[in-house]
PDB file of C-alpha atoms and ligand atoms in Angstrom:
ATOM      1  CA  UNK A 656      73.174  95.444 136.549  1.00  0.00           C
ATOM      2  CA  UNK A 657      75.433  98.221 135.264  1.00  0.00           C
ATOM      3  CA  UNK A 658      74.857 101.947 136.222  1.00  0.00           C
ATOM      4  CA  UNK A 659      73.884 104.072 133.389  1.00  0.00           C
ATOM      5  CA  UNK A 660      74.535 107.387 132.107  1.00  0.00           C
ATOM      6  CA  UNK A 661      72.796 109.756 129.853  1.00  0.00           C
ATOM      7  CA  UNK A 662      74.858 111.765 127.262  1.00  0.00           C
ATOM      8  CA  UNK A 663      74.155 113.767 124.407  1.00  0.00           C
ATOM      9  CA  UNK A 664      75.951 113.134 121.230  1.00  0.00           C
ATOM     10  CA  UNK A 665      75.407 115.772 118.372  1.00  0.00           C
ATOM     11  CA  UNK A 666      72.144 116.919 120.070  1.00  0.00           C
ATOM     12  CA  UNK A 667      70.537 113.397 120.542  1.00  0.00           C
ATOM     13  CA  UNK A 668      69.936 112.113 123.983  1.00  0.00           C
ATOM     14  CA  UNK A 669      71.297 108.503 124.766  1.00  0.00           C
ATOM     15  CA  UNK A 670      72.181 106.041 127.793  1.00  0.00           C
ATOM     16  CA  UNK A 671      74.714 104.101 127.992  1.00  0.00           C
ATOM     17  CA  UNK A 672      76.622 102.151 130.589  1.00  0.00           C
ATOM     18  CA  UNK A 673      79.026 104.031 132.973  1.00  0.00           C
ATOM     19  CA  UNK A 674      82.483 103.383 132.041  1.00  0.00           C
ATOM     20  CA  UNK A 675      81.833 102.880 128.632  1.00  0.00           C
ATOM     21  CA  UNK A 676      83.559 104.892 125.683  1.00  0.00           C
ATOM     22  CA  UNK A 677      82.254 107.616 124.282  1.00  0.00           C
ATOM     23  CA  UNK A 678      83.430 105.726 120.611  1.00  0.00           C
ATOM     24  CA  UNK A 679      82.128 102.466 121.662  1.00  0.00           C
ATOM     25  CA  UNK A 680      78.550 104.723 122.282  1.00  0.00           C
ATOM     26  CA  UNK A 681      78.551 106.442 119.120  1.00  0.00           C
ATOM     27  CA  UNK A 682      79.295 103.124 117.126  1.00  0.00           C
ATOM     28  CA  UNK A 683      76.401 101.438 118.968  1.00  0.00           C
ATOM     29  CA  UNK A 684      74.093 104.407 117.474  1.00  0.00           C
ATOM     30  CA  UNK A 685      75.368 104.147 114.018  1.00  0.00           C
ATOM     31  CA  UNK A 686      76.871 107.366 114.584  1.00  0.00           C
ATOM     32  CA  UNK A 687      80.506 107.471 112.739  1.00  0.00           C
ATOM     33  CA  UNK A 688      83.615 108.315 113.554  1.00  0.00           C
ATOM     34  CA  UNK A 689      86.809 107.876 111.602  1.00  0.00           C
ATOM     35  CA  UNK A 690      89.455 106.016 113.497  1.00  0.00           C
ATOM     36  CA  UNK A 691      92.763 103.431 112.070  1.00  0.00           C
ATOM     37  CA  UNK A 692      94.118 102.610 115.850  1.00  0.00           C
ATOM     38  CA  UNK A 693      91.055 101.091 117.316  1.00  0.00           C
ATOM     39  CA  UNK A 694      90.109  97.317 117.140  1.00  0.00           C
ATOM     40  CA  UNK A 695      87.255  95.744 119.015  1.00  0.00           C
ATOM     41  CA  UNK A 696      89.291  93.386 120.496  1.00  0.00           C
ATOM     42  CA  UNK A 697      92.121  95.186 121.362  1.00  0.00           C
ATOM     43  CA  UNK A 698      92.308  97.828 124.928  1.00  0.00           C
ATOM     44  CA  UNK A 699      92.304 101.435 123.143  1.00  0.00           C
ATOM     45  CA  UNK A 700      95.588 103.219 122.917  1.00  0.00           C
ATOM     46  CA  UNK A 701      94.813 106.403 121.811  1.00  0.00           C
ATOM     47  CA  UNK A 702      97.452 106.623 118.653  1.00  0.00           C
ATOM     48  CA  UNK A 703      95.994 107.679 115.506  1.00  0.00           C
ATOM     49  CA  UNK A 704      94.281 110.684 117.072  1.00  0.00           C
ATOM     50  CA  UNK A 705      91.649 110.649 114.427  1.00  0.00           C
ATOM     51  CA  UNK A 706      88.558 109.737 116.414  1.00  0.00           C
ATOM     52  CA  UNK A 707      88.617 113.121 118.023  1.00  0.00           C
ATOM     53  CA  UNK A 708      85.414 114.634 119.317  1.00  0.00           C
ATOM     54  CA  UNK A 709      84.413 118.174 121.448  1.00  0.00           C
ATOM     55  CA  UNK A 710      83.118 117.276 124.922  1.00  0.00           C
ATOM     56  CA  UNK A 711      81.452 119.436 127.066  1.00  0.00           C
ATOM     57  CA  UNK A 712      80.824 119.463 130.645  1.00  0.00           C
ATOM     58  CA  UNK A 713      79.195 122.236 132.567  1.00  0.00           C
ATOM     59  CA  UNK A 714      80.840 125.256 130.941  1.00  0.00           C
ATOM     60  CA  UNK A 715      84.152 123.440 129.586  1.00  0.00           C
ATOM     61  CA  UNK A 716      84.768 122.291 126.498  1.00  0.00           C
ATOM     62  CA  UNK A 717      87.393 120.042 124.697  1.00  0.00           C
ATOM     63  CA  UNK A 718      88.967 118.178 122.585  1.00  0.00           C
ATOM     64  CA  UNK A 719      89.227 114.849 123.672  1.00  0.00           C
ATOM     65  CA  UNK A 720      90.213 111.304 122.063  1.00  0.00           C
ATOM     66  CA  UNK A 721      87.184 109.478 122.261  1.00  0.00           C
ATOM     67  CA  UNK A 722      88.209 105.821 122.165  1.00  0.00           C
ATOM     68  CA  UNK A 723      89.615 106.587 125.477  1.00  0.00           C
ATOM     69  CA  UNK A 724      87.237 109.024 126.820  1.00  0.00           C
ATOM     70  CA  UNK A 725      84.703 107.406 129.487  1.00  0.00           C
ATOM     71  CA  UNK A 726      80.773 108.423 129.522  1.00  0.00           C
ATOM     72  CA  UNK A 727      79.779 110.382 131.888  1.00  0.00           C
ATOM     73  CA  UNK A 728      76.025 111.852 133.341  1.00  0.00           C
ATOM     74  CA  UNK A 729      75.067 114.821 131.638  1.00  0.00           C
ATOM     75  CA  UNK A 730      78.067 114.788 128.476  1.00  0.00           C
ATOM     76  CA  UNK A 731      77.419 116.846 125.549  1.00  0.00           C
ATOM     77  CA  UNK A 732      79.076 115.578 122.958  1.00  0.00           C
ATOM     78  CA  UNK A 733      79.881 116.773 118.881  1.00  0.00           C
ATOM     79  CA  UNK A 734      81.648 114.481 116.305  1.00  0.00           C
ATOM     80  CA  UNK A 735      82.097 116.730 113.660  1.00  0.00           C
ATOM     81  CA  UNK A 736      81.575 120.049 115.365  1.00  0.00           C
ATOM     82  CA  UNK A 737      84.221 122.812 113.759  1.00  0.00           C
ATOM     83  CA  UNK A 738      86.667 122.736 115.753  1.00  0.00           C
ATOM     84  CA  UNK A 739      86.817 118.680 115.335  1.00  0.00           C
ATOM     85  CA  UNK A 740      86.698 118.599 111.542  1.00  0.00           C
ATOM     86  CA  UNK A 741      89.981 121.647 111.442  1.00  0.00           C
ATOM     87  CA  UNK A 742      92.087 119.566 114.184  1.00  0.00           C
ATOM     88  CA  UNK A 743      91.167 116.082 112.146  1.00  0.00           C
ATOM     89  CA  UNK A 744      92.168 117.758 108.810  1.00  0.00           C
ATOM     90  CA  UNK A 745      95.383 118.664 110.736  1.00  0.00           C
ATOM     91  CA  UNK A 746      95.842 115.073 111.988  1.00  0.00           C
ATOM     92  CA  UNK A 747      95.130 113.839 108.219  1.00  0.00           C
ATOM     93  CA  UNK A 748      97.876 116.264 107.130  1.00  0.00           C
ATOM     94  CA  UNK A 749     100.607 114.903 108.926  1.00  0.00           C
ATOM     95  CA  UNK A 750      99.541 111.349 108.414  1.00  0.00           C
ATOM     96  CA  UNK A 751      99.792 112.290 104.693  1.00  0.00           C
ATOM     97  CA  UNK A 752     103.231 113.801 105.396  1.00  0.00           C
ATOM     98  CA  UNK A 753     104.361 110.850 106.698  1.00  0.00           C
ATOM     99  CA  UNK A 754     102.514 108.162 104.378  1.00  0.00           C
ATOM    100  CA  UNK A 755     102.199 110.413 101.524  1.00  0.00           C
ATOM    101  CA  UNK A 756     102.267 107.096  99.156  1.00  0.00           C
ATOM    102  CA  UNK A 757      99.499 105.330 101.305  1.00  0.00           C
ATOM    103  CA  UNK A 758      95.954 104.577  99.656  1.00  0.00           C
ATOM    104  CA  UNK A 759      94.149 104.411 103.016  1.00  0.00           C
ATOM    105  CA  UNK A 760      95.507 107.429 104.200  1.00  0.00           C
ATOM    106  CA  UNK A 761      94.930 109.215 101.098  1.00  0.00           C
ATOM    107  CA  UNK A 762      91.421 108.259 100.470  1.00  0.00           C
ATOM    108  CA  UNK A 763      90.880 109.498 104.111  1.00  0.00           C
ATOM    109  CA  UNK A 764      92.104 112.915 103.331  1.00  0.00           C
ATOM    110  CA  UNK A 765      90.071 112.544  99.973  1.00  0.00           C
ATOM    111  CA  UNK A 766      87.159 112.200 102.500  1.00  0.00           C
ATOM    112  CA  UNK A 767      87.455 115.207 104.584  1.00  0.00           C
ATOM    113  CA  UNK A 768      87.983 117.036 101.107  1.00  0.00           C
ATOM    114  CA  UNK A 769      92.018 117.764 101.124  1.00  0.00           C
ATOM    115  CA  UNK A 770      93.021 118.272  98.011  1.00  0.00           C
ATOM    116  CA  UNK A 771      95.958 119.582  98.139  1.00  0.00           C
ATOM    117  CA  UNK A 772      98.208 118.504 101.484  1.00  0.00           C
ATOM    118  CA  UNK A 773      99.623 121.398 103.978  1.00  0.00           C
ATOM    119  CA  UNK A 774     102.773 120.100 103.844  1.00  0.00           C
ATOM    120  CA  UNK A 775     104.874 120.303 100.308  1.00  0.00           C
ATOM    121  CA  UNK A 776     106.670 117.593  99.021  1.00  0.00           C
ATOM    122  CA  UNK A 777     109.754 118.707 100.583  1.00  0.00           C
ATOM    123  CA  UNK A 778     108.548 117.103 103.667  1.00  0.00           C
ATOM    124  CA  UNK A 779     106.735 113.878 102.113  1.00  0.00           C
ATOM    125  CA  UNK A 780     107.538 110.394 103.697  1.00  0.00           C
ATOM    126  CA  UNK A 781     107.255 107.037 102.137  1.00  0.00           C
ATOM    127  CA  UNK A 782     106.658 105.199 104.962  1.00  0.00           C
ATOM    128  CA  UNK A 783     103.104 103.116 105.446  1.00  0.00           C
ATOM    129  CA  UNK A 784     103.214 102.267 109.453  1.00  0.00           C
ATOM    130  CA  UNK A 785     101.263 105.445 111.218  1.00  0.00           C
ATOM    131  CA  UNK A 786     103.237 103.854 114.614  1.00  0.00           C
ATOM    132  CA  UNK A 787      99.406 102.830 116.084  1.00  0.00           C
ATOM    133  CA  UNK A 788     101.014 100.108 117.571  1.00  0.00           C
ATOM    134  CA  UNK A 789      97.779  97.610 116.510  1.00  0.00           C
ATOM    135  CA  UNK A 790     100.227  94.836 115.420  1.00  0.00           C
ATOM    136  CA  UNK A 791     102.135  94.643 118.607  1.00  0.00           C
ATOM    137  CA  UNK A 792      98.924  94.738 120.574  1.00  0.00           C
ATOM    138  CA  UNK A 793      97.549  91.866 118.753  1.00  0.00           C
ATOM    139  CA  UNK A 794     100.520  89.991 119.426  1.00  0.00           C
ATOM    140  CA  UNK A 795     100.353  90.691 122.992  1.00  0.00           C
ATOM    141  CA  UNK A 796      96.665  90.926 123.764  1.00  0.00           C
ATOM    142  CA  UNK A 797      95.328  88.306 121.602  1.00  0.00           C
ATOM    143  CA  UNK A 798      97.770  85.521 120.642  1.00  0.00           C
ATOM    144  CA  UNK A 799      99.907  86.591 123.878  1.00  0.00           C
ATOM    145  CA  UNK A 800     102.868  85.852 122.263  1.00  0.00           C
ATOM    146  CA  UNK A 801     104.319  89.669 122.188  1.00  0.00           C
ATOM    147  CA  UNK A 802     106.926  88.782 119.550  1.00  0.00           C
ATOM    148  CA  UNK A 803     107.225  92.435 118.263  1.00  0.00           C
ATOM    149  CA  UNK A 804     107.482  95.526 120.078  1.00  0.00           C
ATOM    150  CA  UNK A 805     107.503  99.464 119.964  1.00  0.00           C
ATOM    151  CA  UNK A 806     111.237 100.605 119.392  1.00  0.00           C
ATOM    152  CA  UNK A 807     112.795 103.739 119.355  1.00  0.00           C
ATOM    153  CA  UNK A 808     111.568 107.738 120.172  1.00  0.00           C
ATOM    154  CA  UNK A 809     109.848 110.432 118.065  1.00  0.00           C
ATOM    155  CA  UNK A 810     109.842 110.135 114.467  1.00  0.00           C
ATOM    156  CA  UNK A 811     112.040 106.891 114.528  1.00  0.00           C
ATOM    157  CA  UNK A 812     109.658 105.056 116.591  1.00  0.00           C
ATOM    158  CA  UNK A 813     108.188 101.675 114.570  1.00  0.00           C
ATOM    159  CA  UNK A 814     107.003  98.353 115.417  1.00  0.00           C
ATOM    160  CA  UNK A 815     110.623  95.956 115.326  1.00  0.00           C
ATOM    161  CA  UNK A 816     111.233  92.408 116.255  1.00  0.00           C
ATOM    162  CA  UNK A 817     113.773  92.448 119.198  1.00  0.00           C
ATOM    163  CA  UNK A 818     117.292  93.466 118.469  1.00  0.00           C
ATOM    164  CA  UNK A 819     116.222  93.980 114.906  1.00  0.00           C
ATOM    165  CA  UNK A 820     116.796  90.494 114.515  1.00  0.00           C
ATOM    166  CA  UNK A 821     114.366  88.051 113.462  1.00  0.00           C
ATOM    167  CA  UNK A 822     111.478  87.519 115.690  1.00  0.00           C
ATOM    168  CA  UNK A 823     112.158  84.499 117.605  1.00  0.00           C
ATOM    169  CA  UNK A 824     108.781  84.094 119.511  1.00  0.00           C
ATOM    170  CA  UNK A 825     106.427  84.447 116.337  1.00  0.00           C
ATOM    171  CA  UNK A 826     104.319  81.630 115.502  1.00  0.00           C
ATOM    172  CA  UNK A 827     103.637  82.644 111.836  1.00  0.00           C
ATOM    173  CA  UNK A 828      99.488  83.498 112.793  1.00  0.00           C
ATOM    174  CA  UNK A 829      99.519  86.732 110.765  1.00  0.00           C
ATOM    175  CA  UNK A 830      97.445  88.866 113.234  1.00  0.00           C
ATOM    176  CA  UNK A 831      99.711  91.675 113.049  1.00  0.00           C
ATOM    177  CA  UNK A 832      99.035  91.795 109.154  1.00  0.00           C
ATOM    178  CA  UNK A 833      95.050  91.320 109.791  1.00  0.00           C
ATOM    179  CA  UNK A 834      94.851  94.463 111.931  1.00  0.00           C
ATOM    180  CA  UNK A 835      96.966  96.433 110.049  1.00  0.00           C
ATOM    181  CA  UNK A 836      94.805  99.569 108.859  1.00  0.00           C
ATOM    182  CA  UNK A 837      97.166 100.932 106.526  1.00  0.00           C
ATOM    183  CA  UNK A 838      98.773  97.538 104.659  1.00  0.00           C
ATOM    184  CA  UNK A 839     102.256  98.012 106.669  1.00  0.00           C
ATOM    185  CA  UNK A 840     102.899  94.888 107.599  1.00  0.00           C
ATOM    186  CA  UNK A 841     103.603  92.626 104.296  1.00  0.00           C
ATOM    187  CA  UNK A 842     102.842  88.785 104.843  1.00  0.00           C
ATOM    188  CA  UNK A 843     102.627  86.625 101.801  1.00  0.00           C
ATOM    189  CA  UNK A 844     102.151  82.468 101.411  1.00  0.00           C
ATOM    190  CA  UNK A 845     104.040  81.285  98.801  1.00  0.00           C
ATOM    191  CA  UNK A 846     105.060  77.797  97.908  1.00  0.00           C
ATOM    192  CA  UNK A 847     103.615  75.879 101.166  1.00  0.00           C
ATOM    193  CA  UNK A 848     105.898  78.974 103.318  1.00  0.00           C
ATOM    194  CA  UNK A 849     104.441  81.877 104.999  1.00  0.00           C
ATOM    195  CA  UNK A 850     106.825  85.130 105.036  1.00  0.00           C
ATOM    196  CA  UNK A 851     106.201  87.930 106.995  1.00  0.00           C
ATOM    197  CA  UNK A 852     108.920  90.191 105.953  1.00  0.00           C
ATOM    198  CA  UNK A 853     108.440  92.760 108.336  1.00  0.00           C
ATOM    199  CA  UNK A 854     109.519  90.374 111.302  1.00  0.00           C
ATOM    200  CA  UNK A 855     112.239  88.730 109.229  1.00  0.00           C
ATOM    201  CA  UNK A 856     110.372  85.238 109.964  1.00  0.00           C
ATOM    202  CA  UNK A 857     109.080  82.263 107.624  1.00  0.00           C
ATOM    203  CA  UNK A 858     106.890  79.544 108.481  1.00  0.00           C
ATOM    204  CA  UNK A 859     106.322  75.976 106.668  1.00  0.00           C
ATOM    205  CA  UNK A 860     102.340  76.023 106.302  1.00  0.00           C
ATOM    206  CA  UNK A 861     100.600  72.657 107.266  1.00  0.00           C
ATOM    207  CA  UNK A 862      99.406  70.875 104.301  1.00  0.00           C
ATOM    208  CA  UNK A 863      95.544  69.175 104.682  1.00  0.00           C
ATOM    209  CA  UNK A 864      95.506  65.295 104.593  1.00  0.00           C
ATOM    210  CA  UNK A 865      92.492  65.269 102.733  1.00  0.00           C
ATOM    211  CA  UNK A 866      91.984  68.360 100.270  1.00  0.00           C
ATOM    212  CA  UNK A 867      95.982  68.794 100.386  1.00  0.00           C
ATOM    213  CA  UNK A 868      95.355  72.940 100.928  1.00  0.00           C
ATOM    214  CA  UNK A 869      98.100  74.491 102.867  1.00  0.00           C
ATOM    215  CA  UNK A 870      96.250  76.484 105.508  1.00  0.00           C
ATOM    216  CA  UNK A 871      98.094  77.739 108.501  1.00  0.00           C
ATOM    217  CA  UNK A 872     101.698  77.995 109.865  1.00  0.00           C
ATOM    218  CA  UNK A 873     102.676  74.400 111.963  1.00  0.00           C
ATOM    219  CA  UNK A 874     103.974  76.495 114.261  1.00  0.00           C
ATOM    220  CA  UNK A 875     100.748  78.387 114.943  1.00  0.00           C
ATOM    221  CA  UNK A 876      99.387  75.284 115.348  1.00  0.00           C
ATOM    222  CA  UNK A 877     101.608  73.260 117.548  1.00  0.00           C
ATOM    223  CA  UNK A 878     101.086  76.715 119.704  1.00  0.00           C
ATOM    224  CA  UNK A 879      97.023  76.151 119.857  1.00  0.00           C
ATOM    225  CA  UNK A 880      97.551  72.253 120.152  1.00  0.00           C
ATOM    226  CA  UNK A 881      99.856  72.760 123.097  1.00  0.00           C
ATOM    227  CA  UNK A 882      97.515  75.933 124.661  1.00  0.00           C
ATOM    228  CA  UNK A 883      94.467  73.639 124.594  1.00  0.00           C
ATOM    229  CA  UNK A 884      96.357  70.037 125.342  1.00  0.00           C
ATOM    230  CA  UNK A 885      95.124  69.146 121.865  1.00  0.00           C
ATOM    231  CA  UNK A 886      95.821  65.427 120.593  1.00  0.00           C
ATOM    232  CA  UNK A 887      98.841  65.599 118.037  1.00  0.00           C
ATOM    233  CA  UNK A 888      96.556  64.728 115.161  1.00  0.00           C
ATOM    234  CA  UNK A 889      94.140  67.158 115.643  1.00  0.00           C
ATOM    235  CA  UNK A 890      95.094  69.695 112.814  1.00  0.00           C
ATOM    236  CA  UNK A 891      95.954  66.804 110.535  1.00  0.00           C
ATOM    237  CA  UNK A 892      92.885  68.160 108.402  1.00  0.00           C
ATOM    238  CA  UNK A 893      92.137  71.547 107.790  1.00  0.00           C
ATOM    239  CA  UNK A 894      88.666  73.178 108.905  1.00  0.00           C
ATOM    240  CA  UNK A 895      86.896  73.001 106.032  1.00  0.00           C
ATOM    241  CA  UNK A 896      87.569  68.852 105.764  1.00  0.00           C
ATOM    242  CA  UNK A 897      86.993  68.122 109.677  1.00  0.00           C
TER     243      UNK A 897
HETATM  244  S1  FES B2367      90.955 105.701 117.542  1.00  0.00           S
HETATM  245 FE1  FES B2367      91.050 106.945 118.932  1.00  0.00          FE
HETATM  246  S2  FES B2367      93.157 107.622 118.577  1.00  0.00           S
HETATM  247 FE2  FES B2367      93.173 106.131 117.508  1.00  0.00          FE
END
């Protein structure tokens, strides 16, 4: 049996498995903490910083990212102290400056009462990507392909295919698109072809032998077939018709 510790979150006592992260424990108890770069199927990375909380151990208090901070015996956590809210608002203001037109960021900022961004129009940029790396991590950790990576440094950092050319090893599964919190990955299924514009790739979609819908990229199905050693005809019909 795993060892457990007791901690306090927002004045209430909880017990949790030693080594669990504060964010995970808070969520298990229905305590909301905003996040953008967190996904349950992917290792935490601490990129967006929105999940910050205030933790106290003994007489020391500090701000930490809850997605990466392990619980420990006697830890006291505040998820929405004035200091946390002030810092979170600044983070949202920075995100607003980078992604000034993005509806997800604008909505989050609104929830935190930010009507007027701190940084004026002269600082506004039109990115949708917050460089959280979820697309890269999903491709590597969940799909096992690593078709894309984060390139460059500082404000130029961004997810890209190798050498900024077509992502040769992409299988078109769209995991990057599904996990992206801000809709920065552009995917479209059109006329039997899937396009993922960010990685400059297009894939023919497999047509179901029974109902005729075009349901998944052939490259993705070939990848799964090979990995699981499935017979060639395994994906000839879609999951609904099987
Ligand atoms: S969710 Fe923790 S830093 Fe993004």
